[in-house]
Short mmCIF file of C-alpha atoms in Angstrom, two decimals:
data_model
loop_
_atom_site.label_atom_id
_atom_site.label_comp_id
_atom_site.label_asym_id
_atom_site.label_seq_id
_atom_site.Cartn_x
_atom_site.Cartn_y
_atom_site.Cartn_z
CA MET T 1 126.63 138.82 44.42
CA LYS T 2 125.20 136.69 47.10
CA PHE T 3 121.26 135.89 46.89
CA SER T 4 120.84 137.94 50.08
CA ASP T 5 122.60 140.93 49.06
CA MET T 6 120.63 141.26 45.46
CA ILE T 7 117.09 140.35 47.53
CA ARG T 8 118.37 143.12 50.07
CA ALA T 9 118.78 145.52 47.52
CA LYS T 10 115.22 145.18 45.72
CA ALA T 11 113.88 145.62 49.21
CA ASP T 12 115.68 149.07 49.41
CA ALA T 13 112.79 151.52 48.95
CA SER T 14 110.32 149.91 51.27
CA TRP T 15 113.07 149.16 53.87
CA GLN T 16 114.15 153.15 53.92
CA ALA T 17 110.40 154.01 54.35
CA SER T 18 110.69 151.92 57.38
CA PHE T 19 113.82 153.75 58.45
CA ASP T 20 112.01 157.31 58.01
CA HIS T 21 108.41 156.45 59.29
CA PRO T 22 107.45 158.39 62.26
CA PHE T 23 106.80 155.46 64.50
CA VAL T 24 110.39 154.20 64.08
CA THR T 25 111.98 157.90 64.30
CA GLY T 26 109.07 158.15 67.24
CA ILE T 27 110.63 155.53 68.92
CA ALA T 28 114.34 156.90 68.45
CA ASP T 29 113.08 160.41 69.46
CA GLY T 30 110.43 159.65 72.63
CA THR T 31 107.48 161.42 70.54
CA LEU T 32 105.95 158.22 69.51
CA PRO T 33 102.09 158.40 71.35
CA LEU T 34 102.47 154.77 73.91
CA GLU T 35 98.96 154.43 72.81
CA SER T 36 100.03 153.80 69.19
CA PHE T 37 103.25 151.46 70.99
CA LYS T 38 100.57 149.50 73.08
CA TYR T 39 98.48 148.80 69.75
CA TYR T 40 101.36 147.84 68.21
CA ILE T 41 102.13 145.25 70.90
CA LEU T 42 98.98 143.82 71.04
CA ASN T 43 99.40 143.03 67.10
CA ASP T 44 103.45 141.89 67.36
CA SER T 45 102.21 139.20 69.80
CA TYR T 46 99.30 138.05 67.77
CA TYR T 47 101.98 138.28 64.77
CA LEU T 48 104.63 136.19 66.74
CA SER T 49 102.65 133.99 67.83
CA VAL T 50 101.98 132.42 64.02
CA PHE T 51 105.90 133.45 63.02
CA ALA T 52 106.66 130.85 65.99
CA LYS T 53 104.34 128.00 63.86
CA VAL T 54 105.74 129.19 60.90
CA GLN T 55 109.29 128.51 62.55
CA ALA T 56 108.38 125.35 63.38
CA LEU T 57 106.63 124.79 60.27
CA GLY T 58 110.80 125.28 58.63
CA ALA T 59 111.85 122.62 60.82
CA ALA T 60 109.70 119.88 59.40
CA LYS T 61 110.92 121.15 56.01
CA ALA T 62 114.65 120.74 56.73
CA ALA T 63 116.78 118.18 54.71
CA ASP T 64 118.91 117.32 57.66
CA LEU T 65 118.37 116.90 61.70
CA TYR T 66 120.73 120.11 62.40
CA THR T 67 118.81 122.32 60.50
CA SER T 68 115.39 120.68 62.07
CA SER T 69 117.13 121.42 65.18
CA ARG T 70 117.99 125.07 64.98
CA MET T 71 114.66 126.32 63.34
CA ALA T 72 113.31 124.35 66.26
CA ALA T 73 115.54 126.29 68.01
CA HIS T 74 114.54 129.75 66.76
CA ALA T 75 111.22 128.92 67.12
CA GLN T 76 111.45 128.77 70.77
CA GLY T 77 113.68 131.78 70.78
CA THR T 78 110.63 133.69 69.61
CA TYR T 79 108.86 132.74 72.60
CA GLU T 80 111.18 132.80 75.41
CA ALA T 81 113.09 135.94 73.67
CA GLU T 82 110.54 138.60 72.27
CA LEU T 83 107.15 137.11 73.29
CA SER T 84 108.66 137.74 77.13
CA LEU T 85 109.67 140.74 76.02
CA HIS T 86 106.04 141.92 74.85
CA GLU T 87 105.20 140.57 78.29
CA ASN T 88 106.69 142.63 80.21
CA PHE T 89 106.00 145.88 77.92
CA SER T 90 102.37 144.37 78.50
CA LYS T 91 102.19 144.30 81.94
CA ARG T 92 103.93 148.03 82.64
CA LEU T 93 101.50 148.98 79.72
CA GLY T 94 98.47 148.03 81.38
CA ILE T 95 97.57 144.95 78.56
CA SER T 96 95.96 142.01 81.02
CA PRO T 97 96.07 138.80 79.26
CA GLU T 98 92.54 138.36 78.82
CA ASP T 99 92.95 141.51 76.51
CA HIS T 100 95.59 139.46 74.44
CA ALA T 101 93.16 136.39 74.95
CA THR T 102 90.27 138.73 73.00
CA PHE T 103 91.92 140.81 71.03
CA GLU T 104 91.44 140.81 67.28
CA PRO T 105 94.36 141.54 64.84
CA SER T 106 94.24 144.40 62.34
CA PRO T 107 93.53 143.71 58.74
CA THR T 108 97.41 144.66 58.36
CA ALA T 109 98.74 141.93 61.32
CA TYR T 110 96.29 139.46 59.63
CA ALA T 111 96.97 139.54 56.17
CA TYR T 112 100.84 139.62 56.94
CA THR T 113 100.40 136.44 59.22
CA THR T 114 98.22 135.24 56.26
CA HIS T 115 101.12 135.36 53.62
CA LEU T 116 103.52 134.13 56.22
CA LEU T 117 101.21 130.53 57.03
CA ALA T 118 100.30 129.78 53.26
CA VAL T 119 104.27 129.84 52.68
CA GLY T 120 104.71 127.83 54.97
CA HIS T 121 102.35 125.41 54.56
CA THR T 122 103.08 125.40 50.83
CA GLY T 123 106.62 126.69 50.09
CA THR T 124 110.29 125.13 50.55
CA LEU T 125 112.21 125.44 53.44
CA GLY T 126 113.87 128.52 51.19
CA GLU T 127 111.25 130.08 50.74
CA ILE T 128 110.10 129.69 54.35
CA ILE T 129 113.15 131.70 55.41
CA ALA T 130 112.75 134.17 52.67
CA ALA T 131 109.40 134.88 53.89
CA LEU T 132 110.27 135.57 57.71
CA LEU T 133 113.66 137.17 57.22
CA PRO T 134 112.38 140.51 56.78
CA CYS T 135 111.12 140.66 60.51
CA TYR T 136 114.95 139.48 61.52
CA TRP T 137 116.56 141.23 59.35
CA LEU T 138 115.01 144.70 59.34
CA TYR T 139 114.51 144.73 63.26
CA ALA T 140 118.62 144.16 63.13
CA GLU T 141 119.34 147.29 61.05
CA ILE T 142 116.47 149.51 62.96
CA GLY T 143 118.37 148.69 66.16
CA HIS T 144 121.44 149.34 65.13
CA ARG T 145 120.37 152.69 63.06
CA LEU T 146 118.46 153.59 66.65
CA GLN T 147 121.61 152.54 68.71
CA GLY T 148 122.94 155.91 70.70
CA SER T 149 118.91 157.62 70.53
CA LYS T 150 117.94 158.42 74.27
CA PRO T 151 114.06 158.80 74.16
CA ALA T 152 112.36 159.85 77.38
CA GLN T 153 110.41 156.74 77.81
CA GLU T 154 112.52 153.65 79.23
CA ILE T 155 110.37 151.31 77.40
CA TYR T 156 111.20 152.85 74.07
CA GLN T 157 115.04 152.04 75.04
CA GLU T 158 114.34 148.77 75.99
CA TRP T 159 112.80 148.47 72.84
CA ILE T 160 115.86 149.38 71.03
CA SER T 161 118.56 147.54 72.97
CA ALA T 162 116.53 144.46 72.54
CA TYR T 163 116.78 144.73 68.52
CA GLY T 164 120.36 145.89 68.64
CA GLY T 165 122.43 143.51 70.69
CA ASP T 166 124.59 140.89 69.41
CA TRP T 167 122.19 137.94 70.51
CA PHE T 168 119.94 139.09 67.83
CA ASP T 169 122.66 140.11 65.46
CA THR T 170 123.97 136.55 65.65
CA LEU T 171 120.19 134.99 65.34
CA VAL T 172 119.92 137.11 61.60
CA ARG T 173 123.22 136.20 60.16
CA GLU T 174 122.36 132.39 61.08
CA GLN T 175 119.28 132.64 58.67
CA ILE T 176 120.79 135.29 56.22
CA ASP T 177 123.70 132.58 55.65
CA ARG T 178 120.71 129.46 55.95
CA LEU T 179 118.86 131.18 52.75
CA ASP T 180 122.42 131.81 50.44
CA ARG T 181 123.19 128.32 51.03
CA LEU T 182 119.46 127.12 50.45
CA ALA T 183 119.64 129.44 47.06
CA GLU T 184 122.83 128.35 45.86
CA GLN T 185 121.18 124.65 46.00
CA ALA T 186 117.22 125.98 44.44
CA SER T 187 116.53 125.57 40.38
CA PRO T 188 115.70 129.48 39.11
CA GLU T 189 111.87 129.20 39.50
CA GLU T 190 112.39 128.77 43.46
CA ARG T 191 114.69 131.11 43.99
CA LEU T 192 112.11 133.62 42.19
CA ARG T 193 109.43 132.71 44.59
CA MET T 194 112.02 133.33 47.56
CA GLU T 195 112.53 136.41 46.32
CA ARG T 196 108.57 137.58 46.08
CA HIS T 197 107.92 136.57 49.48
CA PHE T 198 110.63 138.16 50.70
CA LEU T 199 109.74 141.50 48.63
CA ILE T 200 105.77 140.73 49.78
CA SER T 201 106.85 140.34 53.61
CA SER T 202 109.37 143.79 53.53
CA GLN T 203 106.04 145.40 51.77
CA TYR T 204 103.81 143.97 55.41
CA GLU T 205 106.74 144.96 57.45
CA LEU T 206 106.35 148.94 56.81
CA SER T 207 102.74 148.53 56.40
CA PHE T 208 102.42 147.19 59.96
CA TRP T 209 104.47 150.39 61.30
CA GLY T 210 101.78 152.24 59.56
CA MET T 211 99.01 150.20 61.06
CA ALA T 212 100.23 150.54 64.61
CA TYR T 213 100.70 154.36 63.89
CA ALA T 214 96.98 154.74 63.30
CA LEU T 215 95.72 152.61 65.08
CA GLU T 216 94.36 150.70 61.99
CA LYS T 217 90.71 149.41 62.57
CA TRP T 218 88.50 146.88 60.69
CA GLN T 219 86.07 149.14 58.58
CA ALA T 220 83.09 147.06 60.03
CA PRO T 221 83.40 144.98 63.10
CA VAL T 222 84.46 141.17 63.10
CA MET T 223 82.15 138.74 63.92
CA GLU T 224 83.37 136.39 66.76
CA VAL T 225 83.55 132.67 65.78
CA GLN T 226 81.01 131.19 68.31
#
């Protein structure tokens, strides 16, 4: 069994919970409150800004120039494709650049990105891709599962189309294949760390839906850094 198949099977319970989460099913049938989707976009824009940085850290840790170039291309793609999609959504949802600049990420978004940054700074390229991969792979599976859905909210249809397209599948498959090659070269100890990072990120993906659906906030105001 490939390493990617093994860790995907171990994460199946949390992934199935994501598929069944009312945030995801609400996108499919159009019943998700726009306020929850708006809060998701604010948090996800913050998340993606960190995601791109961790992709770039992976580029710096790659052993060959080609892999460095591909990880850098993924970081650029996060900005050009996903963040531009969020910019479009933000305009339509009435989220201003100032709203993004002053936005305080939710506890879940902050914890998830802190996890990614920790792996990015201390882990190997294999560990970095393992930590990043659930975001790629889970969204692709959700995009495929929701194909054919006809939500009345046009913005939800666009979200489904973005993650169910061939261009995104190509990126996901590239990273899955890269992870499997790196796992073949890794020590048993490194493979265990890779597995752990993947499973933790999978849990955070599930928590992210719940965060947005419930409009999760800090229990007390977070002090602004002056």
